[in-house]
PDB file of C-alpha atoms in Angstrom:
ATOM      1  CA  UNK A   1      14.567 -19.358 -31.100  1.00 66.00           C
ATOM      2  CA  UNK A   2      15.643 -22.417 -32.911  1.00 74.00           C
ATOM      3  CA  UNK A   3      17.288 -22.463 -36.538  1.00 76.00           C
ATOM      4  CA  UNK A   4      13.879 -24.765 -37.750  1.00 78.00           C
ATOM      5  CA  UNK A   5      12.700 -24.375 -40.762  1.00 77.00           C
ATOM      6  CA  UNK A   6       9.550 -26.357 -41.378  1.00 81.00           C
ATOM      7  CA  UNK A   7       7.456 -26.410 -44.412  1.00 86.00           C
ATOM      8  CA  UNK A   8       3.462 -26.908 -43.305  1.00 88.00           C
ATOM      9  CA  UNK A   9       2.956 -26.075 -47.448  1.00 88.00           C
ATOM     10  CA  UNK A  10       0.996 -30.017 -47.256  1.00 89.00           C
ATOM     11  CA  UNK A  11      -1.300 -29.394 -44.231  1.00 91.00           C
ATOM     12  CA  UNK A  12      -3.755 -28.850 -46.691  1.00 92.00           C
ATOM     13  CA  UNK A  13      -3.517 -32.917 -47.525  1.00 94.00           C
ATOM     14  CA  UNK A  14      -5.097 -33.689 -44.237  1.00 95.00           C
ATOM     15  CA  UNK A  15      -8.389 -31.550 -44.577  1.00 95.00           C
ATOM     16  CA  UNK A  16     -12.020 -33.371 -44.835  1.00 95.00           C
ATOM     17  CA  UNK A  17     -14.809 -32.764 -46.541  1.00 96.00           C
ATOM     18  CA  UNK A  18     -12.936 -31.107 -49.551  1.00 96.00           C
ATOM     19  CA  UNK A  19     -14.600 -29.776 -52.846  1.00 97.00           C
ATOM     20  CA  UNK A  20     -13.311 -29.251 -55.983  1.00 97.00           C
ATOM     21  CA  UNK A  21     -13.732 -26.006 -57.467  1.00 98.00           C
ATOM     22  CA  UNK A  22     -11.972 -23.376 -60.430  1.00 98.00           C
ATOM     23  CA  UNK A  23     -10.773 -20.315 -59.888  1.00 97.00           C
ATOM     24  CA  UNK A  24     -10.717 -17.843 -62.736  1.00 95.00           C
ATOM     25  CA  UNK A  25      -8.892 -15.092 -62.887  1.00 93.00           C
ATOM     26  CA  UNK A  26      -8.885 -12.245 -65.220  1.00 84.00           C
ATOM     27  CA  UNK A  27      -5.423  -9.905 -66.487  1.00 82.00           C
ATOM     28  CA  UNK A  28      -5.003  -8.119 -68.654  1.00 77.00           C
ATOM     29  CA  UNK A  29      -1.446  -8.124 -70.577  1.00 73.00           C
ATOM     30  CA  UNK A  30       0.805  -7.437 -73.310  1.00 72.00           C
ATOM     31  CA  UNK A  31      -0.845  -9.403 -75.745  1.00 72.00           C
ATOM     32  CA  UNK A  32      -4.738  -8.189 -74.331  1.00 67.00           C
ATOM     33  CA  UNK A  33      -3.867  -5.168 -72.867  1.00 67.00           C
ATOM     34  CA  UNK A  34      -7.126  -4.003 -72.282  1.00 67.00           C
ATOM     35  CA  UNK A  35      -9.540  -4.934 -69.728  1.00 66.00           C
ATOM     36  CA  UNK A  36     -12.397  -6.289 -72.221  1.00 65.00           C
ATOM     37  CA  UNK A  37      -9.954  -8.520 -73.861  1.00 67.00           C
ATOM     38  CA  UNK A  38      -8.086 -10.065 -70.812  1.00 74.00           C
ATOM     39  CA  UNK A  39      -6.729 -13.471 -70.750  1.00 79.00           C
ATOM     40  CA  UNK A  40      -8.589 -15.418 -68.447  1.00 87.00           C
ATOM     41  CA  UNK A  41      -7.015 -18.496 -66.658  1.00 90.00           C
ATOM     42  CA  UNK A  42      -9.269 -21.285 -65.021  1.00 95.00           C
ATOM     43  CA  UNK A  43      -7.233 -23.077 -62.152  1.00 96.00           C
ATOM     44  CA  UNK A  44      -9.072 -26.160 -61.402  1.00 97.00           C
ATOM     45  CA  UNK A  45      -8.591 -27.094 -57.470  1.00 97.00           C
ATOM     46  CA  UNK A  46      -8.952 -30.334 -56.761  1.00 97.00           C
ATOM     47  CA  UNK A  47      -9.298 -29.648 -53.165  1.00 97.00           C
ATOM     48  CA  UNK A  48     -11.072 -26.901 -51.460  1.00 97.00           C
ATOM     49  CA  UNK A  49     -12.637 -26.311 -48.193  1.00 97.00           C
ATOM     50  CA  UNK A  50     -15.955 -24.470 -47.783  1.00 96.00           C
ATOM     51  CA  UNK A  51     -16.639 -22.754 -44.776  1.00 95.00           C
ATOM     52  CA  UNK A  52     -19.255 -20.704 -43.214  1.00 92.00           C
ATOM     53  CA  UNK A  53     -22.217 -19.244 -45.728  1.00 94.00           C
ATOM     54  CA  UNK A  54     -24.106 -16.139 -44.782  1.00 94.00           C
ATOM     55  CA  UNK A  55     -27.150 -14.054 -46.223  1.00 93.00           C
ATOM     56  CA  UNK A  56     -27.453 -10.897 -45.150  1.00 91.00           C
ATOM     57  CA  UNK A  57     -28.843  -7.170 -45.921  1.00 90.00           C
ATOM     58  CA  UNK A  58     -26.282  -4.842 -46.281  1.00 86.00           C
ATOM     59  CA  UNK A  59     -27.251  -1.347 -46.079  1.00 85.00           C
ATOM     60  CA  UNK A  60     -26.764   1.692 -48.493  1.00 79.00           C
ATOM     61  CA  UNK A  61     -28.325   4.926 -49.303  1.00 72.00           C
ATOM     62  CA  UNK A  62     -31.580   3.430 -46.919  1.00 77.00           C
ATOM     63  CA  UNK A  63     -32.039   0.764 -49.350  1.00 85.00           C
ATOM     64  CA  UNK A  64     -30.946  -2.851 -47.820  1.00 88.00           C
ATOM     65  CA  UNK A  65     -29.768  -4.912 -50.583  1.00 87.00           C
ATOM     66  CA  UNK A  66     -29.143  -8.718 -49.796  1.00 88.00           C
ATOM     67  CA  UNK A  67     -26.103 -11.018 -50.729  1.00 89.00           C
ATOM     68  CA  UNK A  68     -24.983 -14.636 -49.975  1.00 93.00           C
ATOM     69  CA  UNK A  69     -21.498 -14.943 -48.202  1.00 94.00           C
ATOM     70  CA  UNK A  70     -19.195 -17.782 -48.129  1.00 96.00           C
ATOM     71  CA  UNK A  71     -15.804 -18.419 -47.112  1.00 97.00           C
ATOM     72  CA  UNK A  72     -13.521 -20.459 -48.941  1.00 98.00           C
ATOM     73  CA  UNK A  73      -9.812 -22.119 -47.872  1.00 97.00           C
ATOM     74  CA  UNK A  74      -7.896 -23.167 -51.064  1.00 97.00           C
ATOM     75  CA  UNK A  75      -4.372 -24.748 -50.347  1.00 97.00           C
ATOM     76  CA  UNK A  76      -1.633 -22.408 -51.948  1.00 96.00           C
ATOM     77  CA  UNK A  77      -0.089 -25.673 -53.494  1.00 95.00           C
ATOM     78  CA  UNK A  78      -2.878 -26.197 -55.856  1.00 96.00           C
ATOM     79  CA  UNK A  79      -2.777 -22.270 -56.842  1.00 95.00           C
ATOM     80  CA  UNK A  80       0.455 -22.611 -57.708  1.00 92.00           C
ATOM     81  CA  UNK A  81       2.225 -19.147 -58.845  1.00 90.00           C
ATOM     82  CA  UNK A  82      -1.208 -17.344 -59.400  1.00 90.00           C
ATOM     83  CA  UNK A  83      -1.943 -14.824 -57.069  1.00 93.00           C
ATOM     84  CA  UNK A  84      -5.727 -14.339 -56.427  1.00 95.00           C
ATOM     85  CA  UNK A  85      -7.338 -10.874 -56.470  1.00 92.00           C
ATOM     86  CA  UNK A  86     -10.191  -9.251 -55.709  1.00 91.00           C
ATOM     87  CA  UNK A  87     -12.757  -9.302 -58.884  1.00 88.00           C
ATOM     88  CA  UNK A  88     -11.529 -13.244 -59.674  1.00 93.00           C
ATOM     89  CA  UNK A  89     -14.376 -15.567 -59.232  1.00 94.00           C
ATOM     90  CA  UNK A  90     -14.343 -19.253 -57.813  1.00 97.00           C
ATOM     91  CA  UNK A  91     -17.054 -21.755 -59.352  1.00 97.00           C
ATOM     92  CA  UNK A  92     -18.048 -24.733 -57.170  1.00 97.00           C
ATOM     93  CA  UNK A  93     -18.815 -28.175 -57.657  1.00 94.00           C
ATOM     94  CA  UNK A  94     -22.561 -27.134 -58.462  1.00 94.00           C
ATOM     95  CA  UNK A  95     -22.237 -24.296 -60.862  1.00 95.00           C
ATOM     96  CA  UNK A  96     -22.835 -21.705 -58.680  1.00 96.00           C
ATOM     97  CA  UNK A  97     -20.461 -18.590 -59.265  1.00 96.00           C
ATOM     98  CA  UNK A  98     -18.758 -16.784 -56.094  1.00 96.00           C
ATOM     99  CA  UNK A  99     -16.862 -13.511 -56.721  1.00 94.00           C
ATOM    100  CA  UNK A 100     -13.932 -12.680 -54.530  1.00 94.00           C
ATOM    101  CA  UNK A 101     -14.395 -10.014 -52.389  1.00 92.00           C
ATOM    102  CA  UNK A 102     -11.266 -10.474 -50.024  1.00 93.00           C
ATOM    103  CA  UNK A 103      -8.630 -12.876 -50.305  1.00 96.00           C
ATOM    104  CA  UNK A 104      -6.154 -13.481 -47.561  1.00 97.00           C
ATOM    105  CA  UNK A 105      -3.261 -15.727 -48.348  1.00 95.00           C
ATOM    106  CA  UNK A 106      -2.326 -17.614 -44.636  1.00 95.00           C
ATOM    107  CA  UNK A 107       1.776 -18.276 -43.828  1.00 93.00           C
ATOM    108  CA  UNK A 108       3.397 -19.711 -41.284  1.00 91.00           C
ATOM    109  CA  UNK A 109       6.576 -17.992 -41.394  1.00 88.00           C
ATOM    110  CA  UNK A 110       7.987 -18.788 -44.926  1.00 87.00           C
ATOM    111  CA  UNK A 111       5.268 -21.945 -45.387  1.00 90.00           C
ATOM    112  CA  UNK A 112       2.552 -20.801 -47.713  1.00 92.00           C
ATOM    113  CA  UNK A 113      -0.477 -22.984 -46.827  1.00 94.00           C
ATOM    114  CA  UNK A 114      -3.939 -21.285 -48.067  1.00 96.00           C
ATOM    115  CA  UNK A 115      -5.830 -18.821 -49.200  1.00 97.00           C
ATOM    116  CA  UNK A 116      -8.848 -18.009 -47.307  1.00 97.00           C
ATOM    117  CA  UNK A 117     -11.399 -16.432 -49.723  1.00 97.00           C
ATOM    118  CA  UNK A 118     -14.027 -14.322 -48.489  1.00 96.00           C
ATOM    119  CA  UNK A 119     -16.834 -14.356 -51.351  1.00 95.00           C
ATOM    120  CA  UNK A 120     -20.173 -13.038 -52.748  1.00 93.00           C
ATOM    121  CA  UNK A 121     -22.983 -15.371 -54.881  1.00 94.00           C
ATOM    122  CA  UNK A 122     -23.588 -13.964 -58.022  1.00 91.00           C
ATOM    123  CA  UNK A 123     -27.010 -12.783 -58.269  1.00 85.00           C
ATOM    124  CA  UNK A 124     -29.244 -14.228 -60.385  1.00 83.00           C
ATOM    125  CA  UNK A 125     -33.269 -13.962 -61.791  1.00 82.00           C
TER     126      UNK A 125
ATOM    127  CA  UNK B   1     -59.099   8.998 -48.499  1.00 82.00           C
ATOM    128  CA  UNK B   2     -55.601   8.603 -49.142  1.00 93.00           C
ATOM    129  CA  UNK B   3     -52.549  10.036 -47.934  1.00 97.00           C
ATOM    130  CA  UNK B   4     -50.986  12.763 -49.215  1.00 97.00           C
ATOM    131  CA  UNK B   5     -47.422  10.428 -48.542  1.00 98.00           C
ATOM    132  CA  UNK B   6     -48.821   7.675 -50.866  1.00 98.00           C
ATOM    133  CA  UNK B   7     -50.308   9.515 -53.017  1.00 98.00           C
ATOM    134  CA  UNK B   8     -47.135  11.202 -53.862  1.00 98.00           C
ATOM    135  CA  UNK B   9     -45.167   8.178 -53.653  1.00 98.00           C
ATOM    136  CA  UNK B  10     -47.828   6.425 -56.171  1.00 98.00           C
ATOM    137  CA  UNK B  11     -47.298   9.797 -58.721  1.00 98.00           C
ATOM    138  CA  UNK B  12     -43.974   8.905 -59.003  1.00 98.00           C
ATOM    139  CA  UNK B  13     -44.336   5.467 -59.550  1.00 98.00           C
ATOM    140  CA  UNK B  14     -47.100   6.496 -62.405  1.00 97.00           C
ATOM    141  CA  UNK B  15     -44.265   8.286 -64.085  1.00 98.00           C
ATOM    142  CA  UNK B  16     -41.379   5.950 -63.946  1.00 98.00           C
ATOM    143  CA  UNK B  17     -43.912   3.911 -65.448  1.00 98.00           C
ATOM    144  CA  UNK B  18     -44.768   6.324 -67.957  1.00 98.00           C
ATOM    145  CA  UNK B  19     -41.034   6.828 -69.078  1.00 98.00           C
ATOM    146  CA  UNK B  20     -41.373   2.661 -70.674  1.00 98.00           C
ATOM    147  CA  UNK B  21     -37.199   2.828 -69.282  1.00 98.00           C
ATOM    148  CA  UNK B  22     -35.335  -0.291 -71.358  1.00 98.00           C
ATOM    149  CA  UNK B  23     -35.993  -3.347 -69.569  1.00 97.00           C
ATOM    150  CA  UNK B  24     -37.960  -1.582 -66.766  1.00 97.00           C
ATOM    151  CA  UNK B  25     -41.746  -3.519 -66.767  1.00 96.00           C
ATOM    152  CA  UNK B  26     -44.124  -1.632 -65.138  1.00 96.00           C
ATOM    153  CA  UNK B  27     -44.870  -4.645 -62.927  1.00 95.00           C
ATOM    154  CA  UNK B  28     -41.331  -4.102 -61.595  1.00 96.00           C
ATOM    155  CA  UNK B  29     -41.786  -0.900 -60.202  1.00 97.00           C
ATOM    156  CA  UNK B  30     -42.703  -1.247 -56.784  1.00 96.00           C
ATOM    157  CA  UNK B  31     -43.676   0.614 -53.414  1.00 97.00           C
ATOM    158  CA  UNK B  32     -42.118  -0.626 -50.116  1.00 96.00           C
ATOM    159  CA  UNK B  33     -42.818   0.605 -46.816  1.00 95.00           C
ATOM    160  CA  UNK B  34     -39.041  -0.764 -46.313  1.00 93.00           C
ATOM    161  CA  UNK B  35     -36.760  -0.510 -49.422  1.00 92.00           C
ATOM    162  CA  UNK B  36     -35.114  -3.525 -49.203  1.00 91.00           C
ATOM    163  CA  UNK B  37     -33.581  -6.096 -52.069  1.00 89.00           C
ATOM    164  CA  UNK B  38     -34.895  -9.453 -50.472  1.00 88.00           C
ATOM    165  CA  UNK B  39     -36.577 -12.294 -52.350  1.00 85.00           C
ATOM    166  CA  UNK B  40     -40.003 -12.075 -51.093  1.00 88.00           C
ATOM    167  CA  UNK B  41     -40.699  -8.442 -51.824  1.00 90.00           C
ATOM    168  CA  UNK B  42     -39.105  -8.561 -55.397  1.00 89.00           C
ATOM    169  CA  UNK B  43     -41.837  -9.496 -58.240  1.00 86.00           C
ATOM    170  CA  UNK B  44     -40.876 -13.093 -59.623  1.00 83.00           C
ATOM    171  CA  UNK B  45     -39.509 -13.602 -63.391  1.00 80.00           C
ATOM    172  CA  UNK B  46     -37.387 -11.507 -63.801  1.00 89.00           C
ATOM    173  CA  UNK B  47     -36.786  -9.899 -60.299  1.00 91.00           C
ATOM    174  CA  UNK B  48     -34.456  -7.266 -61.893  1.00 94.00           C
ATOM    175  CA  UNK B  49     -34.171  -5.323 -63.159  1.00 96.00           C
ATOM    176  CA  UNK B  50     -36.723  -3.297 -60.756  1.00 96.00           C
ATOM    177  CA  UNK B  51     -37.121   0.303 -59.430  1.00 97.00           C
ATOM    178  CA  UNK B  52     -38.199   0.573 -55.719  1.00 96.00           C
ATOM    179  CA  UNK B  53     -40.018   3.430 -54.023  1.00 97.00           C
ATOM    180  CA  UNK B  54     -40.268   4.465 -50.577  1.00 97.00           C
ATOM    181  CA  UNK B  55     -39.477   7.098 -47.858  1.00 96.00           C
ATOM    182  CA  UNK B  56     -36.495   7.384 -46.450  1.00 93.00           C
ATOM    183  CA  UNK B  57     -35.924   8.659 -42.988  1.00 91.00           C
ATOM    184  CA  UNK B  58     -38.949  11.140 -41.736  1.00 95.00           C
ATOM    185  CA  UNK B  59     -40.541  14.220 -42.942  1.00 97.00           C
ATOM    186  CA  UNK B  60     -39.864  17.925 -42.451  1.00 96.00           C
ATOM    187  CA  UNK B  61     -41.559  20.082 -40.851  1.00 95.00           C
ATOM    188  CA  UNK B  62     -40.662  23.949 -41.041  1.00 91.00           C
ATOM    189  CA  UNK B  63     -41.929  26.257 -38.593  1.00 89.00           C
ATOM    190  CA  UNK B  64     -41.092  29.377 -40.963  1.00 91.00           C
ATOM    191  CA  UNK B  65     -42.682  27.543 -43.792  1.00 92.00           C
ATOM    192  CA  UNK B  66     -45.584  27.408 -44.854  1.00 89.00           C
ATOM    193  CA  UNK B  67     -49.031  29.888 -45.220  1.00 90.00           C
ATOM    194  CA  UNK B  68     -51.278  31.350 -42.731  1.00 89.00           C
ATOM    195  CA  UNK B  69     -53.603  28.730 -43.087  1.00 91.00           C
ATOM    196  CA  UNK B  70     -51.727  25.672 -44.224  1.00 94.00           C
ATOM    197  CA  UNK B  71     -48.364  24.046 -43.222  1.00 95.00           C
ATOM    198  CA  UNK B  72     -45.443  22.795 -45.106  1.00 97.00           C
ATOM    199  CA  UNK B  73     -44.283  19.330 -44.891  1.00 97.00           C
ATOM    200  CA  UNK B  74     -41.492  17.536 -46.969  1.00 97.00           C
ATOM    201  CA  UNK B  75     -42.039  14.258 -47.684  1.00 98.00           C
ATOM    202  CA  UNK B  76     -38.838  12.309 -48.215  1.00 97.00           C
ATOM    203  CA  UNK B  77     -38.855   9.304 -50.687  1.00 97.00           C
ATOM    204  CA  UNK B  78     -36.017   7.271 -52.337  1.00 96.00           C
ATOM    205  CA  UNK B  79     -35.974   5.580 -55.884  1.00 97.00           C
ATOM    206  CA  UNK B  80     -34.039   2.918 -56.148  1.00 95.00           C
ATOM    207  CA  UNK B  81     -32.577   1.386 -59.413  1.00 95.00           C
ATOM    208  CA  UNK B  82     -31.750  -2.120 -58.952  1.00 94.00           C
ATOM    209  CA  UNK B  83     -30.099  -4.884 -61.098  1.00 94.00           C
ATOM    210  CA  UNK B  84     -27.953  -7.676 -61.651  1.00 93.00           C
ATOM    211  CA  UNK B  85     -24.204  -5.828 -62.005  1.00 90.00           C
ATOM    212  CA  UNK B  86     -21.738  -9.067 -61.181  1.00 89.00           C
ATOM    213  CA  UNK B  87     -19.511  -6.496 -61.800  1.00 87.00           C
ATOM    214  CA  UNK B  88     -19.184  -6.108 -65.003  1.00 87.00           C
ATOM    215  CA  UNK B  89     -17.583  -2.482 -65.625  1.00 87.00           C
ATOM    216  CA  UNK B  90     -19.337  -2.169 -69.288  1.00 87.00           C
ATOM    217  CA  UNK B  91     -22.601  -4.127 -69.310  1.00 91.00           C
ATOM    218  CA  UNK B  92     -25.808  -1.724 -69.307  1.00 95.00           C
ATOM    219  CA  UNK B  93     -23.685   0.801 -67.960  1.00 95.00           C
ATOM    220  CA  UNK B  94     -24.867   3.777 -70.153  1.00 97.00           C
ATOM    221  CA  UNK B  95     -28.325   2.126 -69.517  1.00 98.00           C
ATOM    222  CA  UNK B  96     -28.477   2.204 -66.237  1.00 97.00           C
ATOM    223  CA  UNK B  97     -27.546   6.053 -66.161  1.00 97.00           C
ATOM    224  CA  UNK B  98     -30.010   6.972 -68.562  1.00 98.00           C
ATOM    225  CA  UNK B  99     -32.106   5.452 -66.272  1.00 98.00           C
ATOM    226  CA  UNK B 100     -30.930   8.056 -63.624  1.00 97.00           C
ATOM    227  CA  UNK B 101     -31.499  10.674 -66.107  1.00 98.00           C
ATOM    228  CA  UNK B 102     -34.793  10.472 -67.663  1.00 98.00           C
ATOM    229  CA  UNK B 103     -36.211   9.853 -63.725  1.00 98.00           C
ATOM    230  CA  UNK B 104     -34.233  12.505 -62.664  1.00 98.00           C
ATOM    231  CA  UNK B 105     -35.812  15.086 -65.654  1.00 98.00           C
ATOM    232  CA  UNK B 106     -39.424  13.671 -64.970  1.00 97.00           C
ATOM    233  CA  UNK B 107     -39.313  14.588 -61.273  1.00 97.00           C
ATOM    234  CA  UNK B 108     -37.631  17.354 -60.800  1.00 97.00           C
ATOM    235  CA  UNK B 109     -39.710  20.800 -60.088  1.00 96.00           C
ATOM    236  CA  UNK B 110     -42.986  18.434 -61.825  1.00 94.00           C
ATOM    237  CA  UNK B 111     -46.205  19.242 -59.892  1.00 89.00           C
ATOM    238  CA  UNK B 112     -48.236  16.558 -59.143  1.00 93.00           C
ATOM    239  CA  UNK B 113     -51.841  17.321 -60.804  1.00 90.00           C
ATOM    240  CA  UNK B 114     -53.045  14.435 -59.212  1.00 92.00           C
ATOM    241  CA  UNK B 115     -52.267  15.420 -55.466  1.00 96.00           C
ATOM    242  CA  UNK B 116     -52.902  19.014 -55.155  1.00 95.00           C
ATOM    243  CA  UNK B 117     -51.632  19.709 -51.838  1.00 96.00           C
ATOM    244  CA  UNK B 118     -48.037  19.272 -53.373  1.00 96.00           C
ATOM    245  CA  UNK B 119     -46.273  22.546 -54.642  1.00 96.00           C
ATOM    246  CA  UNK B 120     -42.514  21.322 -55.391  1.00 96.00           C
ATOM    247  CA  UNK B 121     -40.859  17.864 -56.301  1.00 97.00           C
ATOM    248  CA  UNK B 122     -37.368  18.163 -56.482  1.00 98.00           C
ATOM    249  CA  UNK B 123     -34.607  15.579 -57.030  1.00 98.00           C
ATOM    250  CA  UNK B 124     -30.845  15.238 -54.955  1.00 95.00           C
ATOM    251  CA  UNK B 125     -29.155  12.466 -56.509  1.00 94.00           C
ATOM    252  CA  UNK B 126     -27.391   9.823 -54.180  1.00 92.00           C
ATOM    253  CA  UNK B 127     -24.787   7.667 -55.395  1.00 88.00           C
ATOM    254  CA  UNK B 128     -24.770   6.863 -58.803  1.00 93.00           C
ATOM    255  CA  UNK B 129     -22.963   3.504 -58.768  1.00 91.00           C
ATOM    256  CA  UNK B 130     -22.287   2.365 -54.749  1.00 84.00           C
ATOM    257  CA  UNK B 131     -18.998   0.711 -54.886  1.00 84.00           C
ATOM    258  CA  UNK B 132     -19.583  -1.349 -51.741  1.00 83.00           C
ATOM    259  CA  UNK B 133     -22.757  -2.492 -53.910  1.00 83.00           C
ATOM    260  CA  UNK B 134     -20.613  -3.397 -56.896  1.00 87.00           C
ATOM    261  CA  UNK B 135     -18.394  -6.000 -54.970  1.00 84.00           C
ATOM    262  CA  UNK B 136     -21.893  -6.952 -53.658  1.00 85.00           C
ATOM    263  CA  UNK B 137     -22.627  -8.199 -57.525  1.00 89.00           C
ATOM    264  CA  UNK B 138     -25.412  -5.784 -57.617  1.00 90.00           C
ATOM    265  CA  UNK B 139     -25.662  -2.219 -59.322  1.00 92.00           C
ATOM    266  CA  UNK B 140     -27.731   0.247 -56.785  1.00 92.00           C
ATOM    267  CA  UNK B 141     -28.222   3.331 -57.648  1.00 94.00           C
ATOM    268  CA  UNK B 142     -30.374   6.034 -55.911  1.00 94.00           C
ATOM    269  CA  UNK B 143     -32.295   9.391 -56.364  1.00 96.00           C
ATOM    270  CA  UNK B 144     -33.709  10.765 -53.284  1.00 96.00           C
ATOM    271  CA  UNK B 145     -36.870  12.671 -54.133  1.00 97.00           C
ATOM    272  CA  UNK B 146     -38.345  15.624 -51.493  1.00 97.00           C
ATOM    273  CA  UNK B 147     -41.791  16.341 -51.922  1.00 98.00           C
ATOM    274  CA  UNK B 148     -42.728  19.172 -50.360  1.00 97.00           C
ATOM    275  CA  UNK B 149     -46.866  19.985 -49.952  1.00 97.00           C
ATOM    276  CA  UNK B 150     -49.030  22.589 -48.032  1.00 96.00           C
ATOM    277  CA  UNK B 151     -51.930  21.118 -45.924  1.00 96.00           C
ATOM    278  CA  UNK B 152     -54.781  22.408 -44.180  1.00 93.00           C
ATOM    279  CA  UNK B 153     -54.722  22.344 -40.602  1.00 90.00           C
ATOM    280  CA  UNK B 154     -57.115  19.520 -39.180  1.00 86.00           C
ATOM    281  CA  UNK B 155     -59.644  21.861 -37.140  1.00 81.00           C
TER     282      UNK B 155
END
């Protein structure tokens, strides 16, 4: 074991085919305690990495109900102190509206690099 | 002549439709042979909110059921509510289980006058709001529906 420390916070700078996108997230706090009237925050990410999309039927009760899947990798650095939840939503490029349904945030050691962001396209009519 | 199965099936569809449910058009309640929420089965502007119909598993057969001269079969069926949720915790939530209600107090112990082989409808609710659904940015909710009927023997 050596004594190095190395900080891989930047890998993020050498990604292709980037995106940007905002991530919104919702809390509620002393000001707008309740849920209804929480202070939302758009973080605009400059670059973001889309990764695999997939529509599938999910089953329930013997009803299949389909959804749109996509995985996201956002570098840490542009997310700053914000931690992402579950129930935040990331809107790409296009408009279209993805709400977080897992997000994982990846470290090497003490190196924050990304969040990976496993989320669901908002229906629509 | 028709099925006893689909005949049922298209009773209960007759009174959903009857019940004019808030934002419900009739054209959006639907039978499926599969109850599934995909694109091409879904009627077009607006897809939801819609109600699907359709059995669920496979009927019942009791051997202790049942008269000397006719059988008893239950027919299982599911109603599903379906909409847009995007998981909002407020938005049409008292809606959505009135809904649940007024299809719940239409069906359950009705007869159907217009399939006279049936002697009992009776309602056991599923979920009322499937949390795996939710995240899913839909609302799903579902009544499971047993129709039970006595049927001649086919000589």
């Amino acid at each position: 074991m050596t004594n190095y420390q190395g900080d891989y916070s930047d890998d993020w700078e050498w990604w292709d085919n980037t995106e940007p996108v905002t991530i919104t997230i919702k809390r509620a706090n002393s000001s707008n305690p309740i849920p209804a009237g929480a202070t939302t925050t758009n973080i605009s990410i400059s670059d973001a990495f889309r990764g695999d999309i997939d529509s599938k039927l999910t089953e329930y009760s013997g009803i299949d109900i389909a959804s749109v899947d996509q995985i996201w990798s956002v570098p840490t650095a542009l997310v700053g102190a914000n931690r992402i939840e579950v129930g935040d939503i990331l809107t790409d490029g296009d408009g279209v509206v993805w709400a977080i349904a897992n997000a994982t945030e990846v470290t090497i050691g003490t190196s924050s690099l990304y969040w990976t962001l496993a989320t669901n396209k908002r229906a629509t009519n | 002549m028709a099925s006893v199965f689909h005949d049922s099936m298209e009773s209960i569809q007759a009174r959903i439709i009857s019940l004019a449910l808030q934002d419900i058009l009739p054209s959006n309640v639907l039978i499926l042979k599969r109850l599934r929420d995909v694109e091409s089965d879904l009627p077009a502007n607006p897809k939801y909110p819609c109600i699907l119909i359709g059995p669920v598993g496979s009927e019942t057969l009791n051997p202790n059921a049942g008269t000397n001269l006719r059988d008893e079969i239950v027919y299982p069926i599911n109603v599903a509510m379906l909409d847009i949720d995007n998981q909002d915790q407020e938005a049409n939530f008292d809606r959505n289980l009135l809904w649940r209600e007024r299809i719940r107090r239409k069906l359950n112990n009705c007869r159907f006058e217009d399939v006279p082989e049936v002697v009992r409808v009776t309602v056991q609710p599923g979920t009322i709001v499937d949390p795996q659904m939710f995240d899913n940015n839909k609302y799903a909710s579902v009544l499971g529906i047993q129709v039970t009927s006595r049927e001649d023997r086919i000589a």
